[in-house]
Each structure stands twice: as C-alpha cells, then as structure tokens.
Coordinates of C-alpha atoms and ligand atoms in Angstrom, one line a residue:
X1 CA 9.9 22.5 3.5
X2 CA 12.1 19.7 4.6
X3 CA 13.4 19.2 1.0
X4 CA 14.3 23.2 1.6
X5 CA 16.2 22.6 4.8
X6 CA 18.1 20.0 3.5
X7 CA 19.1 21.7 0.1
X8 CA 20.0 24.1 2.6
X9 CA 22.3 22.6 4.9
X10 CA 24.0 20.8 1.9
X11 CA 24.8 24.1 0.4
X12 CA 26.0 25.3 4.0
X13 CA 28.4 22.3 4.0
X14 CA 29.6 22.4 0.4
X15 CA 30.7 26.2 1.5
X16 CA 32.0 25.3 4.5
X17 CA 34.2 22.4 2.7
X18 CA 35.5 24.6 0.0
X19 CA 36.3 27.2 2.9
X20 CA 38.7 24.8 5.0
X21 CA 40.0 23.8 1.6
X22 CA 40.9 27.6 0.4
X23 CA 42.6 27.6 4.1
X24 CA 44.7 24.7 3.8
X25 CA 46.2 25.3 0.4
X26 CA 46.8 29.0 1.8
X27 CA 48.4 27.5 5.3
X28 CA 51.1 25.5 2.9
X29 CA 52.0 29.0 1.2
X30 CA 55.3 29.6 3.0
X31 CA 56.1 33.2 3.4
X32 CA 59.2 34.6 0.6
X33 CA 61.8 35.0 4.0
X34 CA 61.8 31.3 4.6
X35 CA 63.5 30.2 1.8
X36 CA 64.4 33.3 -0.5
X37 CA 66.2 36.5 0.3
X38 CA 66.4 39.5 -2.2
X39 CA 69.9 39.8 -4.1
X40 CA 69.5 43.4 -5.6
X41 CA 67.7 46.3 -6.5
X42 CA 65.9 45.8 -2.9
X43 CA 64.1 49.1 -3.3
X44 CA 62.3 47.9 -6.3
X45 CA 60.9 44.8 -4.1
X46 CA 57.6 44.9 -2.3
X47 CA 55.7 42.4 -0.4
X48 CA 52.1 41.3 -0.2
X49 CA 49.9 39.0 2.2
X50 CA 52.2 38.6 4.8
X51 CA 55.2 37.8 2.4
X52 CA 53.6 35.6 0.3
X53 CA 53.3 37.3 -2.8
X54 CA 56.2 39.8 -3.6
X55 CA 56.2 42.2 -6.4
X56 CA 59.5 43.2 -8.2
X57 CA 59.7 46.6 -10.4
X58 CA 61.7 47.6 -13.3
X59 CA 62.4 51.3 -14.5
X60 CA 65.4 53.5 -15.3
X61 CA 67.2 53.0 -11.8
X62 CA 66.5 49.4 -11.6
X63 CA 65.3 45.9 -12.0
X64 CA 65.5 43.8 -9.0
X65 CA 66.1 39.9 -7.9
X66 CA 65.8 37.1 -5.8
X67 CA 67.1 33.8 -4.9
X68 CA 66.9 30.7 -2.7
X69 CA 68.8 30.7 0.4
X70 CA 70.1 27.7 -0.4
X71 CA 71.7 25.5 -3.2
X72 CA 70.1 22.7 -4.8
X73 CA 71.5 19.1 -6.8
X74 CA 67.3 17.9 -7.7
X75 CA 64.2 19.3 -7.6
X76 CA 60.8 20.1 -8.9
X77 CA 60.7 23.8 -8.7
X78 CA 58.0 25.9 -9.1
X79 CA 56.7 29.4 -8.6
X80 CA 53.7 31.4 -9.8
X81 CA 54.1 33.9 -11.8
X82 CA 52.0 37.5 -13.0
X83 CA 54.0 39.2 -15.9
X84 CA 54.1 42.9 -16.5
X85 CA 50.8 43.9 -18.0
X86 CA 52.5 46.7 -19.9
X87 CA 53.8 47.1 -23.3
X88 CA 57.3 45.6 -21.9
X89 CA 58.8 45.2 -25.3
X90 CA 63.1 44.9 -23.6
X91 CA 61.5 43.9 -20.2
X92 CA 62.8 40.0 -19.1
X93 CA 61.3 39.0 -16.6
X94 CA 62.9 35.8 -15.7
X95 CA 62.4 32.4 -13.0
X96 CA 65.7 29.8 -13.4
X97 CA 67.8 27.5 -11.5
X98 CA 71.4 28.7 -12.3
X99 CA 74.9 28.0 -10.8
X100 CA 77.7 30.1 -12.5
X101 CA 80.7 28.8 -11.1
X102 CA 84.1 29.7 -13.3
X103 CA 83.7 27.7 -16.5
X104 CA 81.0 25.1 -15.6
X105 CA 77.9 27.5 -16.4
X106 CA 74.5 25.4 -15.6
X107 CA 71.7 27.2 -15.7
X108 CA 68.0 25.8 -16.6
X109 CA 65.6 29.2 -17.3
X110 CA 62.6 30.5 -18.3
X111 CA 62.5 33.8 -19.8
X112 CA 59.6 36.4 -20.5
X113 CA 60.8 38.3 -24.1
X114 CA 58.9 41.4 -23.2
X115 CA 56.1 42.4 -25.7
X116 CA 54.2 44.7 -27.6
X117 CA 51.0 44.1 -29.0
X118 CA 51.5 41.1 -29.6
X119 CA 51.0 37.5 -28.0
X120 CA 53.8 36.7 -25.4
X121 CA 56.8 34.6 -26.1
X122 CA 58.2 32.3 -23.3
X123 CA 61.7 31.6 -23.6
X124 CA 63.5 28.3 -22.6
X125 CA 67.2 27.7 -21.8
X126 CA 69.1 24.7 -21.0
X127 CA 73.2 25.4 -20.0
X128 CA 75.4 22.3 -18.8
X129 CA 79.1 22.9 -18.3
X130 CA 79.0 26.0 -20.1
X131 CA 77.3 24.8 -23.1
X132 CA 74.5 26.8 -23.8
X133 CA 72.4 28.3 -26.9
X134 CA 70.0 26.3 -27.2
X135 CA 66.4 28.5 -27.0
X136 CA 63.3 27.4 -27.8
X137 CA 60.6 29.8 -27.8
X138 CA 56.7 29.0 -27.8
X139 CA 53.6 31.0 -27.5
X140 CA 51.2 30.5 -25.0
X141 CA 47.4 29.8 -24.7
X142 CA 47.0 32.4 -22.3
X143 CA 47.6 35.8 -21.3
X144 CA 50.4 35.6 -18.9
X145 CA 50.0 39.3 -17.7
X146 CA 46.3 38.7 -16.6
X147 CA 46.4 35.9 -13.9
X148 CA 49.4 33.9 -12.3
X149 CA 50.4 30.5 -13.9
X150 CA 52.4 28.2 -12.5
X151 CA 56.3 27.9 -14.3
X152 CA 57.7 24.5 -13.4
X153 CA 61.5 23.4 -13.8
X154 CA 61.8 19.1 -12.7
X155 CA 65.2 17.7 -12.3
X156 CA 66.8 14.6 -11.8
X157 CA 68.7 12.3 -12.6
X158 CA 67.1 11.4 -15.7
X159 CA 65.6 14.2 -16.9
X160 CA 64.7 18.3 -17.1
X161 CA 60.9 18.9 -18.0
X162 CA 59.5 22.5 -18.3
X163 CA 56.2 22.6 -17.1
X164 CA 53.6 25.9 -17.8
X165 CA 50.7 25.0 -15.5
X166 CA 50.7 21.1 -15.6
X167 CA 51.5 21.3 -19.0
X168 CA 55.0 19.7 -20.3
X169 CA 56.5 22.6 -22.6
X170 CA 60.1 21.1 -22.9
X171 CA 62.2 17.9 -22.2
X172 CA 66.0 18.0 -21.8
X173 CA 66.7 14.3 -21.3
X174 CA 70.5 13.1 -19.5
X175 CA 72.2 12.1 -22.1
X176 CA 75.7 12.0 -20.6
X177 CA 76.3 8.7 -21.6
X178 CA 75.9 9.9 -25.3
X179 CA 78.7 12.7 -24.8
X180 CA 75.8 15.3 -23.9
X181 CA 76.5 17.3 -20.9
X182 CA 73.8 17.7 -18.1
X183 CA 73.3 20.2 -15.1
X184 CA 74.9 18.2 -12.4
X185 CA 75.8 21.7 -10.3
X186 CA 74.4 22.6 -7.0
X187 CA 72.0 25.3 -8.0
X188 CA 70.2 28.0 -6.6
X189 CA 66.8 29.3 -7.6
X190 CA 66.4 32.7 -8.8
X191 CA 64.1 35.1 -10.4
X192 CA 64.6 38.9 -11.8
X193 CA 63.1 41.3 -13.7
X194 CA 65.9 43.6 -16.1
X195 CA 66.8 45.3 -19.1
X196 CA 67.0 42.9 -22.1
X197 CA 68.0 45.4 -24.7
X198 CA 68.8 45.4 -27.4
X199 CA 68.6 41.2 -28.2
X200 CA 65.2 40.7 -26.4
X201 CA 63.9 44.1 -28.0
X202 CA 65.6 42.9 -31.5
X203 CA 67.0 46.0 -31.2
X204 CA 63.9 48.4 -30.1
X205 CA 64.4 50.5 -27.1
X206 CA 62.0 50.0 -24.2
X207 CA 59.4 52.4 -24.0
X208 CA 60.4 53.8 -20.5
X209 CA 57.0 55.9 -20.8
X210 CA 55.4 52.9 -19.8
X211 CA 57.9 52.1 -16.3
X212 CA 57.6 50.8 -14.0
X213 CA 57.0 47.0 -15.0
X214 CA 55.7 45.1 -12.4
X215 CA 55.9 41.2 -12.1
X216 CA 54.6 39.5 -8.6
X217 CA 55.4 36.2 -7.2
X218 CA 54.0 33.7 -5.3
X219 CA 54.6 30.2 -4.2
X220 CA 57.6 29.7 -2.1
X221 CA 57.9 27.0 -1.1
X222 CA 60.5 24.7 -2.0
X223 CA 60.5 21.0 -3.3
X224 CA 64.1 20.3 -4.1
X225 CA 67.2 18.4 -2.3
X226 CA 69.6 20.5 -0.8
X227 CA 72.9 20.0 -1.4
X228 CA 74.8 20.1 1.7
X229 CA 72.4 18.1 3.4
X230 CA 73.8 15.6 3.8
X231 CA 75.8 14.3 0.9
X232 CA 74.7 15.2 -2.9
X233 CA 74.8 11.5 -3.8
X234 CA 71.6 11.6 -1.8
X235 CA 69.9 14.2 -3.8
X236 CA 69.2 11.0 -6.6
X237 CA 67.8 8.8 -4.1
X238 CA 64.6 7.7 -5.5
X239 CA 62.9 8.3 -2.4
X240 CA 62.7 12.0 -3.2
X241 CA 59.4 12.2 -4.9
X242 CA 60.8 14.2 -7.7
X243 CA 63.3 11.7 -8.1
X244 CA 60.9 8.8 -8.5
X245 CA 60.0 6.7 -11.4
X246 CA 57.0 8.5 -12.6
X247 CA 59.6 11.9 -13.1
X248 CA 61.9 9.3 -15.2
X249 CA 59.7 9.8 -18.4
X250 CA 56.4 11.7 -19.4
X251 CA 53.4 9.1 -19.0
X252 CA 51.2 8.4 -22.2
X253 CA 48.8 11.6 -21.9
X254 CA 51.7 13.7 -20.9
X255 CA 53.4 12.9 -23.8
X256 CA 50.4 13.7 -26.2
X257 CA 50.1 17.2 -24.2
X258 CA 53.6 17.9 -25.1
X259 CA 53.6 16.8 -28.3
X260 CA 50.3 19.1 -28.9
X261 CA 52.1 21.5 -27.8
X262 CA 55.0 21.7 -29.9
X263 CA 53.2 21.6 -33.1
X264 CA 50.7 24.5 -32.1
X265 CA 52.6 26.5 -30.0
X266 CA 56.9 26.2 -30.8
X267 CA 57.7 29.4 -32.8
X268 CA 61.4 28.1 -32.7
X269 CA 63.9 25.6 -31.4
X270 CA 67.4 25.6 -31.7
X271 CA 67.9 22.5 -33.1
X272 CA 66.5 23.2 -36.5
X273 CA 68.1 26.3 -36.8
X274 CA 71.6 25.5 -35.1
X275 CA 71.4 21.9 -34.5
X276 CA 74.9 20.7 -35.9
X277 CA 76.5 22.4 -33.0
X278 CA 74.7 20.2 -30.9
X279 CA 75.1 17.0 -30.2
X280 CA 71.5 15.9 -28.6
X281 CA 69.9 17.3 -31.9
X282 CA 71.6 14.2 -33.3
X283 CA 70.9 11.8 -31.3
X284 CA 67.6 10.8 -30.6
Ligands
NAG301 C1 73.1 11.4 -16.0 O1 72.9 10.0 -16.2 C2 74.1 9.2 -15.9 C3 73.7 7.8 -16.3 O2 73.5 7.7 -17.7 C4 74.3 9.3 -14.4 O3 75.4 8.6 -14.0 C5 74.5 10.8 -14.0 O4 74.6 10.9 -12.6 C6 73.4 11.7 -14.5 N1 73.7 13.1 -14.3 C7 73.1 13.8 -13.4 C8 73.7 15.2 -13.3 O5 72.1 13.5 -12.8
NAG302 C1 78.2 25.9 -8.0 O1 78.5 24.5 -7.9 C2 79.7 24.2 -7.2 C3 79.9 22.7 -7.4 O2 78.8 22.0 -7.5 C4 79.5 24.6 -5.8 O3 80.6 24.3 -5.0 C5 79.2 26.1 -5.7 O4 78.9 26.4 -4.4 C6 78.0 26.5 -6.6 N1 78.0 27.9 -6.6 C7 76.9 28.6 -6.8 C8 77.0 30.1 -6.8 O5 75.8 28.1 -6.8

C-alpha cells in the first residue's frame, strides 16, 4: 500500500516535471511579430498559437514571404519547418539568410525541390560576392511533410555549417585567405514559399489541382549579431556563443555524422560535376 503511494507520488512528480518543462521551452517561443514581419503575398499568411507558428500558402495568385526585421553579420539561425504535404512537384519552399546588394550577392539557403512520389530533395546554396552555383542536394531520413524539423544555417568567422535537426548536412569553410570568397554581408533572414518552374520541376508544370501548398513555421526566435549594433567588427567577438571555438570546426562525432551523411544521403554536389569553376573544390 505504501509501496503504492509512493509509485504514485513519483509518477505525479515525473508529470509534473515534464509539464513545467513543456512550459518553459514554450515561454522561450517568441511570437513571429518580434523579430519577423511579412514581405509579400500577406493574404496567403496565417498565424497560429498566438503567432508562434505561421502558415504560408501557395496557389495561382500567390506564394508568400517573410523576413527578419533586422540585418545580421553572424549567427546560428534556425527555424522549424513543416513542408507541403502535397504532390508539390514546382513548389520551393525555401528558409535562407540572403543580402542582395548591387553586385555583391550573399546568400546562404536551403531549398525544398517540390516532389512527387518520390523521397524529398533538400537543396543547399552558398553565394559570396555574387559567386554562386554551387548546389548540393541530399535526401533525407525523414518525411519532411509529416512533422517539423529543425533547418539550421551557423555563421562566423570561420565557418558555414548546415544543420537538419542536430545533424551537420554541409560545411562551407572561410577560405578567403585562399582567394575563396565568403558571406561577409549584413544579412537578413528570410523564408518563402513560390513557383519554381520550370528548373525545380525539370520542366513539369505544377499540378495546380493540388493548391494550395501549405508550409508552417515555427521558432522565431533569433540567435544572431545584429549589425548595427553597435559596430560589425563586434559580430566576431568570440563572446557570441555562435562565434566561439566549439563553432570553429565540427567536433570528432560531428564529423563522423557528416561524413555518414554524405555517403548515404548526397545525390549531388557541385564540385564533381562543376568543380573547375570553383576554386574551394581545389583546395582542400
Ligand atoms: C574569413 O577569414 C579571414 C581570415 O582568414 C578573416 O579575416 C575574415 O574576416 C573572415 N571573413 C568573414 C566574412 O568572416
Ligand atoms: C547588404 O549589405 C550591405 C553592406 O554590408 C548593407 O549596407 C545593406 O544594408 C545590406 N542590404 C540588405 C538588403 O540586406
């Protein structure tokens, strides 16, 4: 009977403890309006749980998009993402940190290639002063359009990682030293859902019977160094966490994960297809 009471009360707790802990990580969701504001298509935006999920649509009329309020120089970014569950074959839905001023194009990005049938592809980007083209695609060991996943982009001084969950997809490493350019433009987080016809599609039309697409949101809050605030210089200190020595390099397990992942999962990477127009494929 006692032993009873007692198995009792300890479940109780455990509850309990897992209930104030379901609280908390919900009290550190910042709602969308603190740190994003919608650039277009704002009919085609909804919003959830008091602003912290939001959901974008896609049909004939229109996509839609969002980005940060501000402009960053380092960050780890992250948001979490639900894909559209439809066949979306043409459908991009996309999460990047981008700054497209005249003739210095950065842009870091992870793409959704819309899909039919078939597994998904994620699509990765690097641009750095207008130097682009270099895609690497993988599959993924999961069904994006079933639960949200965490989509990661860290940078600093001395690197750009591409995380899917805690998982590291993709390094761009600084190589400016080498003659390799690097995103060193203030940069402003974005996400949209749009028409990627006919090179997303390889040329298929989107099957409009299936519109609208929906892709939903959540996580945003920020980690990242602004850029006016108060000199960029500052947005290397290593007193930003994301700046810090364990973001310099993967650890040891990281790098097996990584490595794991490229053998099972890259369907393609620019530098074995293109790689003489690039000088990091080079260099190693
Ligand atoms: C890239 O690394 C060089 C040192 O090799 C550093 O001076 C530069 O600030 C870094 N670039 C960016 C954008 O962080
Ligand atoms: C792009 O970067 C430049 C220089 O870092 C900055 O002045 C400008 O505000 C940025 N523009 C956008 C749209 O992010």
């Amino acid at each position: 009977m006692v032993g009873m009471l007692k198995q009792q009360s300890f479940f109780l707790f455990v509850t309990l403890f897992v209930a104030a802990l379901i609280c908390v990580s919900k009290a550190v969701e910042v709602s969308f309006k603190q740190n994003y504001k919608v650039t277009w298509g704002r009919n085609h935006v909804l919003f959830f749980d008091n602003g912290r999920e939001v959901q974008l649509s896609f049909d004939k009329i229109s996509g839609a998009g969002f980005r940060s309020k501000l402009e960053y120089s380092s960050g780890f970014f992250r948001m979490r993402i639900k894909i559209p569950t439809k066949d979306s074959l043409g459908v991009v839905t996309a999460f990047y940190v981008r700054n497209l001023s005249y003739r210095k194009h950065d842009e870091i990005d992870f793409e959704f290639l819309g899909n039919k049938g078939g597994p998904y592809t994620l699509q990765t980007n690097v641009f750095a002063s207008d130097e682009g083209g270099r895609e690497q695609r993988h599959s993924l060991w999961f069904d994006p359009t079933i639960d949200f996943h965490t989509y990661g982009i860290l940078w600093n001084q001395h690197q750009i990682v591409f995380y899917v969950d805690e998982t590291p997809i993709r390094i761009f490493k600084n190589k400016s030293n080498k003659g390799v350019s690097f995103p060193s433009n203030q940069m402003h987080v974005t996400v949209s859902i749009w028409n990627g016809e006919p090179w997303a599609s390889n040329g298929k039309k989107i099957d409009w019977k299936q519109a609208p697409f929906l892709a939903q949101f959540q996580m945003f809050n920020i980690h990242g160094c602004q850029s006016h605030n108060p000199r960029k210089y500052d947005c290397y200190s290593p007193h930003l966490w994301w700046n810090g020595m364990k973001y310099w390099e993967l650890n040891p397990q990281q790098q097996r994960e990584y490595e794991d992942v490229r053998r099972i999962h890259l369907l393609y990477d620019y530098c074995s297809d293109r790689g003489q127009l690039h000088k990091e494929c080079q260099i190693r």
